[in-house]
Short mmCIF file of C-alpha atoms (C1' of nucleotides) in Angstrom, two decimals:
data_model
loop_
_atom_site.label_atom_id
_atom_site.label_comp_id
_atom_site.label_asym_id
_atom_site.label_seq_id
_atom_site.Cartn_x
_atom_site.Cartn_y
_atom_site.Cartn_z
CA MET A 1 -43.81 -2.81 -23.81
CA THR A 2 -43.87 -1.90 -20.21
CA ASP A 3 -40.75 -0.81 -18.26
CA THR A 4 -39.90 -2.88 -15.20
CA LEU A 5 -37.29 -2.61 -12.54
CA LYS A 6 -35.10 -5.67 -11.61
CA ILE A 7 -33.71 -5.76 -8.27
CA VAL A 8 -31.50 -8.81 -7.23
CA SER A 9 -29.94 -9.88 -3.88
CA TRP A 10 -26.94 -12.29 -3.67
CA ASN A 11 -24.73 -13.23 -0.74
CA ILE A 12 -21.53 -13.60 -2.97
CA ASN A 13 -18.98 -14.83 -0.41
CA SER A 14 -16.17 -12.61 -1.41
CA VAL A 15 -16.96 -10.44 -4.33
CA ARG A 16 -13.23 -10.51 -5.36
CA PHE A 17 -12.89 -14.27 -5.48
CA ARG A 18 -16.12 -14.40 -7.11
CA ILE A 19 -16.03 -11.48 -9.70
CA GLU A 20 -16.18 -13.72 -12.76
CA ILE A 21 -19.55 -15.31 -11.98
CA VAL A 22 -21.05 -11.86 -10.85
CA GLU A 23 -20.19 -10.69 -14.21
CA GLN A 24 -21.68 -13.72 -16.11
CA PHE A 25 -24.68 -13.31 -13.93
CA LEU A 26 -25.23 -9.57 -14.82
CA ARG A 27 -24.57 -10.09 -18.56
CA GLU A 28 -27.15 -12.91 -18.60
CA VAL A 29 -29.85 -11.49 -16.35
CA ALA A 30 -29.16 -7.72 -16.60
CA PRO A 31 -30.86 -6.45 -13.47
CA ASP A 32 -31.19 -2.82 -12.73
CA ILE A 33 -29.98 -3.01 -9.28
CA LEU A 34 -27.70 -5.58 -7.46
CA CYS A 35 -27.30 -5.93 -3.77
CA LEU A 36 -24.65 -8.02 -2.37
CA GLN A 37 -23.64 -9.27 0.85
CA GLU A 38 -20.63 -10.76 2.25
CA THR A 39 -18.28 -8.74 -0.09
CA LYS A 40 -15.48 -9.26 2.28
CA VAL A 41 -13.52 -6.28 1.05
CA ILE A 42 -12.68 -2.94 2.23
CA ASP A 43 -14.07 -0.32 0.05
CA GLY A 44 -10.66 0.69 -1.53
CA ASP A 45 -10.12 -2.80 -2.84
CA PHE A 46 -13.67 -3.21 -4.15
CA PRO A 47 -13.53 -4.53 -7.91
CA ALA A 48 -15.56 -1.63 -9.24
CA ALA A 49 -14.07 -1.45 -12.85
CA PRO A 50 -15.90 -4.88 -14.08
CA PHE A 51 -19.15 -3.35 -12.80
CA ARG A 52 -18.76 -0.04 -14.62
CA ALA A 53 -17.68 -1.95 -17.67
CA LEU A 54 -21.19 -3.53 -17.75
CA GLY A 55 -22.96 -0.20 -17.32
CA TYR A 56 -23.28 -0.28 -13.40
CA ASP A 57 -22.12 3.31 -12.81
CA HIS A 58 -23.51 3.69 -9.37
CA ILE A 59 -21.60 1.73 -6.81
CA LEU A 60 -22.16 2.23 -3.32
CA LEU A 61 -20.14 0.43 -0.64
CA HIS A 62 -19.94 -0.41 3.10
CA GLY A 63 -17.24 -2.83 3.35
CA GLN A 64 -14.91 -4.03 5.87
CA LYS A 65 -11.93 -6.24 6.06
CA MET A 66 -12.21 -9.75 6.16
CA HIS A 67 -15.93 -10.27 7.10
CA HIS A 68 -19.50 -9.26 6.07
CA GLY A 69 -19.62 -6.18 3.87
CA VAL A 70 -22.52 -4.89 1.78
CA ALA A 71 -22.90 -3.04 -1.59
CA ILE A 72 -25.37 -1.78 -3.82
CA ILE A 73 -24.46 -1.56 -7.62
CA SER A 74 -26.85 -0.02 -9.92
CA ARG A 75 -27.35 1.11 -13.47
CA VAL A 76 -30.30 3.42 -12.52
CA PRO A 77 -29.31 6.68 -10.29
CA LEU A 78 -29.57 6.61 -6.59
CA VAL A 79 -30.22 9.75 -5.04
CA GLU A 80 -29.62 9.08 -1.26
CA ASP A 81 -27.84 6.42 0.74
CA ASP A 82 -27.30 5.36 4.39
CA ARG A 83 -25.27 2.94 6.40
CA PHE A 84 -26.78 1.90 9.74
CA ASP A 85 -25.00 0.19 12.46
CA TRP A 86 -27.57 -0.93 14.58
CA GLN A 87 -25.45 -2.55 17.16
CA ALA A 88 -22.85 0.27 17.13
CA ASN A 89 -20.41 -2.41 16.63
CA ARG A 90 -19.03 -1.29 13.20
CA GLU A 91 -19.76 -4.29 11.65
CA ALA A 92 -20.76 -3.89 7.82
CA ARG A 93 -24.12 -5.11 7.80
CA HIS A 94 -26.42 -2.49 6.12
CA ILE A 95 -26.53 -0.30 3.24
CA GLY A 96 -29.39 1.53 1.97
CA VAL A 97 -30.40 3.81 -0.95
CA ARG A 98 -33.29 5.96 -2.34
CA LEU A 99 -34.29 5.67 -5.96
CA PRO A 100 -35.51 8.69 -7.77
CA ASN A 101 -39.08 7.40 -7.67
CA GLY A 102 -38.95 7.47 -3.71
CA LEU A 103 -38.56 3.88 -3.34
CA ARG A 104 -35.90 2.80 -0.46
CA VAL A 105 -33.90 -0.43 -0.83
CA GLU A 106 -32.43 -1.39 2.23
CA ASN A 107 -29.74 -4.16 1.98
CA VAL A 108 -28.87 -6.15 5.09
CA TYR A 109 -26.58 -9.25 6.46
CA VAL A 110 -28.05 -10.59 9.62
CA PRO A 111 -25.20 -12.25 11.58
CA ALA A 112 -24.89 -16.08 10.95
CA GLY A 113 -25.32 -16.78 14.74
CA GLY A 114 -22.63 -19.46 15.40
CA ASP A 115 -23.45 -23.10 15.91
CA VAL A 116 -24.98 -23.58 19.12
CA PRO A 117 -28.56 -22.16 19.43
CA ASP A 118 -28.33 -20.78 22.99
CA ARG A 119 -27.81 -17.34 23.96
CA GLU A 120 -25.87 -18.38 27.10
CA VAL A 121 -23.37 -20.83 25.79
CA ASN A 122 -23.09 -19.00 22.24
CA PRO A 123 -22.84 -14.97 22.22
CA LYS A 124 -23.15 -15.03 18.36
CA PHE A 125 -26.41 -16.51 18.65
CA GLY A 126 -27.42 -13.74 21.15
CA GLN A 127 -26.00 -11.23 18.86
CA LYS A 128 -28.19 -12.46 15.98
CA LEU A 129 -31.15 -12.15 17.83
CA ASP A 130 -30.19 -8.92 19.11
CA PHE A 131 -29.71 -7.89 15.75
CA VAL A 132 -33.27 -8.61 14.65
CA GLU A 133 -34.81 -6.96 17.54
CA ARG A 134 -32.99 -3.81 16.63
CA MET A 135 -34.00 -4.30 13.17
CA THR A 136 -37.55 -4.50 14.39
CA ARG A 137 -37.42 -1.25 16.33
CA TRP A 138 -36.21 0.42 13.28
CA SER A 139 -38.59 -1.13 10.97
CA GLU A 140 -41.70 -0.07 13.32
CA GLY A 141 -40.92 3.44 12.64
CA LEU A 142 -40.78 3.20 8.84
CA SER A 143 -43.37 5.10 6.83
CA VAL A 144 -41.80 4.97 3.30
CA PRO A 145 -42.14 2.67 0.62
CA THR A 146 -39.34 0.06 1.03
CA LEU A 147 -37.73 -2.99 -0.16
CA LEU A 148 -35.92 -4.92 2.56
CA VAL A 149 -33.61 -7.42 1.03
CA GLY A 150 -30.55 -9.57 2.00
CA ASP A 151 -29.24 -12.57 3.82
CA PHE A 152 -31.25 -12.92 6.72
CA ASN A 153 -29.80 -16.19 7.70
CA ILE A 154 -33.14 -17.36 9.20
CA ALA A 155 -35.36 -19.84 7.09
CA PRO A 156 -38.77 -19.37 8.82
CA LEU A 157 -41.41 -21.92 7.20
CA GLU A 158 -41.16 -25.49 7.29
CA CYS A 159 -41.10 -25.50 3.63
CA ASP A 160 -38.01 -23.20 3.78
CA VAL A 161 -35.84 -26.09 4.62
CA TRP A 162 -35.23 -29.55 3.40
CA SER A 163 -36.31 -31.15 6.64
CA HIS A 164 -37.99 -29.08 9.21
CA LYS A 165 -37.76 -31.74 11.98
CA GLN A 166 -34.04 -32.24 11.46
CA LEU A 167 -33.36 -28.67 11.30
CA LEU A 168 -35.60 -27.53 14.53
CA ASP A 169 -32.21 -27.32 16.48
CA VAL A 170 -29.96 -25.97 13.91
CA VAL A 171 -29.20 -22.28 13.76
CA SER A 172 -31.16 -20.75 11.06
CA HIS A 173 -34.43 -22.62 11.80
CA THR A 174 -34.87 -22.71 15.42
CA PRO A 175 -38.23 -21.46 16.80
CA ILE A 176 -36.70 -18.55 18.65
CA GLU A 177 -35.04 -17.17 15.37
CA VAL A 178 -38.29 -17.90 13.63
CA ALA A 179 -40.24 -15.89 16.10
CA ALA A 180 -37.74 -13.03 16.06
CA LEU A 181 -38.20 -12.96 12.17
CA ASP A 182 -41.98 -13.03 12.59
CA GLY A 183 -41.72 -9.91 14.83
CA LEU A 184 -39.73 -8.15 12.40
CA LYS A 185 -42.14 -9.09 9.52
CA ALA A 186 -45.11 -7.98 11.72
CA SER A 187 -43.61 -4.56 12.67
CA ASN A 188 -44.33 -3.10 9.35
CA ASP A 189 -46.61 -5.70 7.77
CA TRP A 190 -43.76 -6.75 5.32
CA VAL A 191 -44.73 -8.63 2.41
CA ASP A 192 -42.54 -11.78 1.63
CA LEU A 193 -42.11 -11.64 -1.89
CA GLY A 194 -40.68 -14.98 -2.32
CA ARG A 195 -43.68 -16.59 -0.64
CA HIS A 196 -46.18 -13.96 -2.54
CA PHE A 197 -44.91 -15.63 -5.76
CA HIS A 198 -44.28 -19.13 -4.52
CA PRO A 199 -46.79 -19.85 -1.71
CA ASP A 200 -46.37 -22.13 0.95
CA PRO A 201 -45.98 -25.23 0.71
CA ALA A 202 -43.75 -24.79 -2.39
CA ARG A 203 -40.09 -25.92 -1.87
CA LEU A 204 -37.95 -22.64 -1.93
CA PHE A 205 -34.28 -22.68 -1.13
CA THR A 206 -31.42 -20.00 -1.70
CA TRP A 207 -28.60 -21.65 0.05
CA TRP A 208 -26.92 -24.95 -0.35
CA SER A 209 -23.82 -25.82 2.17
CA TYR A 210 -20.52 -26.15 0.73
CA ARG A 211 -20.08 -29.52 2.98
CA ALA A 212 -22.57 -31.65 1.30
CA LYS A 213 -20.90 -34.19 -1.12
CA ASP A 214 -23.57 -33.62 -3.75
CA TRP A 215 -25.44 -30.57 -2.92
CA LEU A 216 -27.71 -31.09 -6.02
CA ALA A 217 -28.76 -34.60 -5.42
CA SER A 218 -29.21 -34.27 -1.50
CA ASP A 219 -30.67 -30.87 -2.16
CA ARG A 220 -30.38 -30.06 1.46
CA GLY A 221 -31.18 -26.37 0.92
CA ARG A 222 -32.58 -23.53 3.03
CA ARG A 223 -34.28 -20.36 2.24
CA LEU A 224 -31.91 -17.69 3.97
CA ASP A 225 -32.39 -14.89 1.59
CA HIS A 226 -35.15 -12.59 1.29
CA MET A 227 -37.00 -9.86 -0.36
CA TRP A 228 -39.59 -8.14 1.72
CA ALA A 229 -41.78 -5.05 0.61
CA THR A 230 -44.21 -2.58 2.22
CA ALA A 231 -47.62 -3.18 0.93
CA ASP A 232 -47.50 -0.40 -1.65
CA VAL A 233 -44.28 -1.65 -3.07
CA ALA A 234 -45.52 -5.21 -3.00
CA LYS A 235 -48.52 -4.30 -5.05
CA THR A 236 -46.11 -3.29 -7.89
CA ALA A 237 -44.12 -6.62 -7.95
CA ILE A 238 -44.77 -8.79 -10.76
CA GLY A 239 -42.57 -11.70 -10.37
CA HIS A 240 -39.74 -13.21 -8.33
CA THR A 241 -37.08 -15.62 -9.42
CA VAL A 242 -34.61 -17.82 -7.40
CA PHE A 243 -31.48 -18.62 -9.66
CA GLU A 244 -30.86 -22.00 -8.56
CA GLY A 245 -28.72 -22.88 -11.36
CA CYS A 246 -26.02 -20.52 -10.17
CA ARG A 247 -25.17 -22.88 -7.35
CA SER A 248 -23.51 -25.17 -10.06
CA TRP A 249 -21.54 -22.32 -11.71
CA LEU A 250 -17.76 -22.61 -11.55
CA LYS A 251 -16.60 -21.44 -8.14
CA PRO A 252 -19.98 -20.97 -6.86
CA SER A 253 -21.24 -19.03 -3.67
CA ASP A 254 -23.16 -21.17 -1.34
CA HIS A 255 -25.92 -18.66 -1.84
CA VAL A 256 -27.68 -17.98 -5.12
CA PRO A 257 -29.17 -14.73 -6.24
CA ILE A 258 -32.81 -13.94 -5.93
CA MET A 259 -34.74 -11.30 -7.94
CA THR A 260 -37.80 -9.26 -7.88
CA GLU A 261 -39.36 -7.61 -10.87
CA PHE A 262 -41.45 -4.42 -10.44
CA ALA A 263 -43.68 -2.81 -12.89
CA LEU A 264 -42.96 0.94 -13.14
CA MET B 1 22.77 -45.45 -31.64
CA THR B 2 24.34 -45.11 -28.45
CA ASP B 3 22.28 -45.52 -25.18
CA THR B 4 22.58 -42.56 -22.71
CA LEU B 5 21.40 -41.77 -19.28
CA LYS B 6 19.74 -38.41 -18.52
CA ILE B 7 19.64 -37.04 -14.83
CA VAL B 8 17.60 -34.05 -14.02
CA SER B 9 17.86 -31.80 -10.86
CA TRP B 10 15.13 -29.22 -9.95
CA ASN B 11 13.89 -27.29 -6.96
CA ILE B 12 10.20 -27.48 -7.83
CA ASN B 13 9.00 -25.29 -4.76
CA SER B 14 5.98 -27.60 -3.77
CA VAL B 15 5.66 -30.79 -6.06
CA ARG B 16 1.88 -30.87 -5.36
CA PHE B 17 1.26 -27.19 -6.37
CA ARG B 18 3.60 -27.64 -9.57
CA ILE B 19 2.60 -31.29 -10.52
CA GLU B 20 1.21 -30.11 -14.04
CA ILE B 21 4.62 -28.57 -14.81
CA VAL B 22 6.46 -31.51 -13.66
CA GLU B 23 4.43 -33.72 -15.83
CA GLN B 24 4.84 -31.42 -18.96
CA PHE B 25 8.60 -31.28 -18.32
CA LEU B 26 8.67 -35.34 -18.06
CA ARG B 27 6.68 -35.57 -21.31
CA GLU B 28 8.99 -33.15 -23.13
CA VAL B 29 12.57 -33.97 -21.91
CA ALA B 30 12.01 -37.54 -20.83
CA PRO B 31 14.70 -37.85 -18.49
CA ASP B 32 15.65 -41.11 -16.77
CA ILE B 33 16.02 -39.88 -13.32
CA LEU B 34 14.55 -36.68 -11.79
CA CYS B 35 15.89 -35.40 -8.36
CA LEU B 36 13.56 -32.98 -6.88
CA GLN B 37 14.11 -30.51 -3.92
CA GLU B 38 11.54 -28.55 -1.84
CA THR B 39 8.78 -31.05 -2.46
CA LYS B 40 7.24 -29.60 0.74
CA VAL B 41 5.30 -32.72 1.37
CA ILE B 42 5.01 -35.61 3.71
CA ASP B 43 5.67 -38.91 2.00
CA GLY B 44 2.10 -40.10 2.33
CA ASP B 45 0.82 -37.31 0.38
CA PHE B 46 3.26 -37.24 -2.49
CA PRO B 47 1.49 -37.20 -5.81
CA ALA B 48 3.02 -40.51 -6.97
CA ALA B 49 0.32 -41.43 -9.54
CA PRO B 50 1.22 -38.88 -12.43
CA PHE B 51 4.99 -40.24 -12.23
CA ARG B 52 3.65 -43.76 -12.51
CA ALA B 53 1.50 -42.82 -15.37
CA LEU B 54 4.54 -41.43 -17.17
CA GLY B 55 6.54 -44.58 -16.70
CA TYR B 56 8.52 -43.47 -13.38
CA ASP B 57 8.02 -46.46 -11.34
CA HIS B 58 10.72 -46.01 -8.89
CA ILE B 59 9.97 -43.32 -6.33
CA LEU B 60 12.04 -42.63 -3.43
CA LEU B 61 11.06 -40.01 -0.89
CA HIS B 62 12.38 -38.09 2.06
CA GLY B 63 9.88 -35.66 2.72
CA GLN B 64 8.47 -33.57 5.69
CA LYS B 65 5.42 -31.39 6.21
CA MET B 66 5.68 -27.65 4.99
CA HIS B 67 9.40 -27.37 4.48
CA HIS B 68 12.26 -28.82 2.46
CA GLY B 69 11.70 -32.36 1.19
CA VAL B 70 13.45 -34.30 -1.66
CA ALA B 71 12.71 -37.11 -3.99
CA ILE B 72 14.30 -39.26 -6.54
CA ILE B 73 11.81 -40.30 -9.35
CA SER B 74 13.20 -42.97 -11.77
CA ARG B 75 12.42 -45.05 -14.74
CA VAL B 76 15.40 -47.15 -14.18
CA PRO B 77 15.60 -49.40 -11.12
CA LEU B 78 17.37 -48.33 -8.16
CA VAL B 79 19.22 -50.67 -6.00
CA GLU B 80 19.66 -49.02 -2.64
CA ASP B 81 18.83 -45.73 -1.19
CA ASP B 82 19.80 -43.66 1.87
CA ARG B 83 18.74 -40.59 3.75
CA PHE B 84 21.40 -38.59 5.62
CA ASP B 85 20.54 -36.27 8.38
CA TRP B 86 24.00 -34.55 8.44
CA GLN B 87 22.95 -32.13 11.23
CA ALA B 88 20.86 -34.62 13.11
CA ASN B 89 17.93 -32.00 13.10
CA ARG B 90 15.54 -34.26 11.18
CA GLU B 91 15.30 -31.83 8.24
CA ALA B 92 14.71 -33.71 4.92
CA ARG B 93 17.44 -32.52 2.89
CA HIS B 94 19.12 -35.68 1.28
CA ILE B 95 18.23 -38.69 -0.37
CA GLY B 96 20.63 -40.77 -2.27
CA VAL B 97 20.28 -43.96 -4.50
CA ARG B 98 22.70 -46.39 -6.13
CA LEU B 99 21.83 -47.46 -9.74
CA PRO B 100 22.46 -51.00 -10.94
CA ASN B 101 25.70 -49.88 -12.57
CA GLY B 102 27.05 -48.69 -9.33
CA LEU B 103 26.86 -45.03 -9.77
CA ARG B 104 25.45 -43.19 -6.82
CA VAL B 105 23.24 -40.24 -7.23
CA GLU B 106 23.04 -37.89 -4.09
CA ASN B 107 20.24 -35.48 -4.04
CA VAL B 108 20.87 -32.61 -1.76
CA TYR B 109 18.81 -29.35 -0.59
CA VAL B 110 21.23 -26.88 1.17
CA PRO B 111 19.79 -24.70 3.72
CA ALA B 112 18.93 -21.10 2.11
CA GLY B 113 20.68 -19.24 5.07
CA GLY B 114 18.40 -16.60 5.82
CA ASP B 115 18.91 -12.88 4.97
CA VAL B 116 21.85 -11.52 6.88
CA PRO B 117 25.20 -13.07 6.14
CA ASP B 118 26.49 -13.09 9.76
CA ARG B 119 26.81 -16.17 11.87
CA GLU B 120 26.31 -14.29 14.90
CA VAL B 121 23.06 -12.31 14.42
CA ASN B 122 21.67 -14.87 11.83
CA PRO B 123 21.55 -18.47 13.21
CA LYS B 124 20.37 -19.65 9.68
CA PHE B 125 23.47 -18.50 8.00
CA GLY B 126 25.39 -20.57 10.62
CA GLN B 127 23.45 -23.58 9.88
CA LYS B 128 23.97 -23.37 6.24
CA LEU B 129 27.85 -23.06 6.75
CA ASP B 130 27.74 -25.93 9.13
CA PHE B 131 25.54 -27.89 6.66
CA VAL B 132 28.36 -27.41 3.88
CA GLU B 133 31.04 -28.30 6.52
CA ARG B 134 29.46 -31.55 7.40
CA MET B 135 28.81 -32.45 3.70
CA THR B 136 32.58 -31.91 3.22
CA ARG B 137 33.47 -34.25 6.01
CA TRP B 138 31.23 -36.95 4.29
CA SER B 139 32.51 -36.10 0.96
CA GLU B 140 36.25 -36.58 2.05
CA GLY B 141 35.31 -40.21 2.97
CA LEU B 142 33.87 -41.04 -0.55
CA SER B 143 35.34 -43.73 -2.77
CA VAL B 144 32.74 -44.58 -5.19
CA PRO B 145 31.50 -43.23 -8.41
CA THR B 146 29.12 -40.49 -7.45
CA LEU B 147 26.91 -37.95 -8.97
CA LEU B 148 25.97 -35.10 -6.33
CA VAL B 149 23.21 -32.79 -7.43
CA GLY B 150 20.75 -30.49 -6.06
CA ASP B 151 19.97 -26.95 -4.86
CA PHE B 152 23.27 -25.83 -3.11
CA ASN B 153 21.85 -22.29 -2.72
CA ILE B 154 25.45 -20.87 -3.30
CA ALA B 155 26.53 -19.35 -6.55
CA PRO B 156 30.40 -19.68 -6.55
CA LEU B 157 31.59 -17.85 -9.57
CA GLU B 158 31.54 -14.29 -10.61
CA CYS B 159 29.63 -15.40 -13.74
CA ASP B 160 27.06 -17.40 -11.66
CA VAL B 161 25.41 -14.17 -10.82
CA TRP B 162 23.97 -11.33 -12.54
CA SER B 163 26.29 -8.83 -10.52
CA HIS B 164 29.12 -10.04 -8.62
CA LYS B 165 29.44 -6.55 -6.99
CA GLN B 166 26.12 -6.21 -6.07
CA LEU B 167 25.74 -9.59 -4.61
CA LEU B 168 29.04 -9.85 -2.70
CA ASP B 169 27.07 -9.16 0.44
CA VAL B 170 24.15 -11.14 -0.36
CA VAL B 171 23.50 -14.44 1.04
CA SER B 172 24.29 -17.13 -1.76
CA HIS B 173 27.32 -15.31 -3.13
CA THR B 174 29.31 -14.10 -0.01
CA PRO B 175 32.93 -14.94 0.09
CA ILE B 176 32.65 -17.12 3.05
CA GLU B 177 29.75 -19.32 1.66
CA VAL B 178 31.93 -19.61 -1.73
CA ALA B 179 34.93 -20.55 0.32
CA ALA B 180 32.86 -23.49 2.17
CA LEU B 181 31.60 -24.58 -1.16
CA ASP B 182 34.91 -24.44 -2.63
CA GLY B 183 36.15 -26.56 0.37
CA LEU B 184 33.39 -29.09 -0.31
CA LYS B 185 34.57 -29.40 -4.07
CA ALA B 186 38.08 -29.79 -3.19
CA SER B 187 37.33 -32.72 -0.65
CA ASN B 188 36.77 -35.04 -3.49
CA ASP B 189 37.92 -33.40 -6.68
CA TRP B 190 34.36 -32.65 -7.85
CA VAL B 191 34.00 -31.89 -11.35
CA ASP B 192 31.32 -29.07 -11.63
CA LEU B 193 29.48 -30.25 -14.76
CA GLY B 194 27.65 -27.17 -15.33
CA ARG B 195 31.02 -25.21 -15.60
CA HIS B 196 32.51 -28.18 -17.66
CA PHE B 197 30.26 -27.65 -20.25
CA HIS B 198 29.61 -23.91 -20.13
CA PRO B 199 33.10 -22.50 -18.75
CA ASP B 200 33.78 -19.37 -16.95
CA PRO B 201 32.90 -16.54 -18.37
CA ALA B 202 29.72 -17.86 -19.72
CA ARG B 203 26.56 -16.58 -18.01
CA LEU B 204 24.77 -19.48 -16.45
CA PHE B 205 21.72 -19.09 -14.08
CA THR B 206 19.31 -21.62 -12.70
CA TRP B 207 17.21 -19.34 -10.40
CA TRP B 208 15.35 -16.09 -10.90
CA SER B 209 13.49 -14.47 -7.84
CA TYR B 210 9.74 -14.30 -7.92
CA ARG B 211 10.17 -10.47 -6.92
CA ALA B 212 11.42 -9.03 -10.07
CA LYS B 213 8.60 -7.47 -11.93
CA ASP B 214 9.96 -8.83 -15.16
CA TRP B 215 12.40 -11.68 -14.31
CA LEU B 216 13.38 -12.24 -18.18
CA ALA B 217 13.99 -8.43 -19.07
CA SER B 218 16.07 -7.90 -15.82
CA ASP B 219 17.60 -11.33 -15.86
CA ARG B 220 18.72 -11.14 -12.22
CA GLY B 221 19.57 -14.53 -12.08
CA ARG B 222 21.95 -16.92 -10.14
CA ARG B 223 23.38 -20.34 -10.42
CA LEU B 224 22.25 -21.98 -7.17
CA ASP B 225 21.81 -25.48 -8.70
CA HIS B 226 24.65 -27.69 -9.46
CA MET B 227 25.59 -30.96 -10.67
CA TRP B 228 28.77 -32.34 -9.37
CA ALA B 229 30.71 -35.60 -10.53
CA THR B 230 33.66 -37.59 -9.37
CA ALA B 231 36.56 -37.90 -12.04
CA ASP B 232 35.28 -41.30 -13.29
CA VAL B 233 31.82 -40.28 -13.82
CA ALA B 234 32.65 -36.81 -15.31
CA LYS B 235 34.53 -38.74 -18.10
CA THR B 236 31.13 -40.46 -19.19
CA ALA B 237 29.08 -37.01 -19.33
CA ILE B 238 28.40 -35.88 -22.85
CA GLY B 239 26.10 -32.69 -22.24
CA HIS B 240 24.61 -30.47 -19.82
CA THR B 241 21.45 -28.32 -20.20
CA VAL B 242 19.93 -25.63 -18.23
CA PHE B 243 16.17 -25.42 -19.07
CA GLU B 244 15.78 -21.67 -18.81
CA GLY B 245 12.40 -21.73 -20.57
CA CYS B 246 10.62 -23.51 -17.74
CA ARG B 247 10.98 -20.25 -15.78
CA SER B 248 8.31 -18.88 -18.28
CA TRP B 249 5.79 -21.76 -17.85
CA LEU B 250 2.61 -21.35 -15.97
CA LYS B 251 2.89 -21.17 -12.30
CA PRO B 252 6.63 -21.81 -12.69
CA SER B 253 8.98 -22.46 -9.82
CA ASP B 254 11.80 -19.92 -9.18
CA HIS B 255 14.38 -22.46 -10.00
CA VAL B 256 14.82 -24.15 -13.47
CA PRO B 257 15.57 -27.82 -14.05
CA ILE B 258 19.23 -28.73 -15.11
CA MET B 259 20.18 -31.87 -16.58
CA THR B 260 23.43 -34.08 -17.51
CA GLU B 261 23.46 -36.66 -20.18
CA PHE B 262 25.99 -39.59 -19.67
CA ALA B 263 27.05 -42.27 -22.11
CA LEU B 264 26.46 -45.73 -20.90
"C1'" DG C 1 6.47 -12.73 -5.01
"C1'" DG C 2 4.82 -17.15 -3.78
"C1'" DA C 3 4.00 -21.25 -1.05
"C1'" DT C 4 2.62 -23.58 3.75
"C1'" DT C 5 -0.10 -23.99 7.77
"C1'" DG C 6 -3.24 -22.72 11.27
"C1'" DG C 7 -7.34 -20.61 12.91
"C1'" DA C 8 -11.62 -17.97 12.70
"C1'" DG C 9 -15.80 -17.62 10.49
"C1'" DG C 10 -19.30 -19.21 7.30
"C1'" DC D 1 -16.15 -27.25 2.19
"C1'" DC D 2 -14.55 -22.78 1.35
"C1'" DT D 3 -12.63 -17.98 2.21
"C1'" DC D 4 -9.67 -14.83 4.64
"C1'" DC D 5 -5.65 -13.84 7.34
"C1'" DA D 6 -1.27 -13.87 9.93
"C1'" DA D 7 3.04 -15.81 10.29
"C1'" DT D 8 6.86 -18.27 8.49
"C1'" DC D 9 10.19 -19.23 4.97
"C1'" DC D 10 12.42 -18.95 0.71
#
DNA sequence: GGATTGGAGG
DNA sequence: CCTCCAATCC
């Protein structure tokens, strides 16, 4: 029996409102580390008790009131943690930790970018591109084994969306966003673990809008959530899972959890 | 076996939010007529279907958006209905019907009156007193058998509140409100059916604040809901019930239903 | 304490 | 569609 390390990323869209499905997921899947985005809660109000009750004693938070907010919850010890504020705007969009074996896990919530894909008329779109650019500058300088996970809010490939043509002008799949994400990816030769295990042209989605009347039947999904590894780390990855079923749970998030398993 | 008529009054604090307990109550108690206050819904959005499903085919509404709103729901036919606007301010605080036997049922939601019992500093308190005065002018001219029910938002007697002394300066039990209500009562020799069947000094409450940590243990109730009858109608009343138990139901209103049963 | 709306943000 | 908040009222 070989030991493995299971790391999950999940945009939970309010950890307080959805604490029951988080508990259910942890009971069923039992990952070692859970990276959450959009916790939407200040650190003092984070519902830590249910995690501790399930054996997740290491809880690191970077929350804020109302919006954004990220967290790393672990049942293995964590020896160092950081919170970056790349845009120096105090938005809680990053938390990073180092594991005892030296692996860094960086958990990021990239800005959604508003509705109109135009930097001039929609400042939020500009902020999103700027965020990815600043991440790129950071990534270029990295020299340690790293796993970069989170809600990147960009679906880069044609097979990452339900209709490439119909989404070309929809924020999350526009060429300018994809180019920015490609730049980030190239800046440290990141390995896209989702596609490493489910190569193009396989359909692979992690998000389905709440607005669809029947999200399952229409299946208008997008792959907005990602796990990227530096080459050394990618070599130890042995599998990658997208838990589509969670989109059907009671009071679901619009994102589903994704997981990579690593050999130790 | 003698036929009777059961009439209920209940401030429901949002009929949409509490439709389940209304259905439960109708199934358990099966009154003939239900008078609701604080329905908090425009007529077009009133949830009529659940009432029809239980045999209540006669649904008369005077609702408005967000606040106030009254309704009379009946499984016996209703031959006439009115909506008074005593203060000509378009607040939905009254609906009245006539039964085939000639009895009029008038359902009223008296303004709460704000926090400070002073006409000068708190206009809502003035509006409340004005409302009762205008009802009094209307009541003086009445000459038909009538049952007047609703949330009067005044607890007149010492035994209508958990502490007469501590509530003397609290809106709902101040001497000026009690005097106004006494004036209304005298204006047509109304019989207070609650006290007719549960005379002073018996404890009789119909409302307990949501704010108490343990409303049942502290029992800081008030009798804000009333059923008043003209003398001829009062003679046919055979019982009066306050359903305190409803305050413990799931998602309760802060008011409980009260019922009078009449011989036919 | 509990309900309603309206707006922001997704 | 769904969440959170701020304001308003009871």
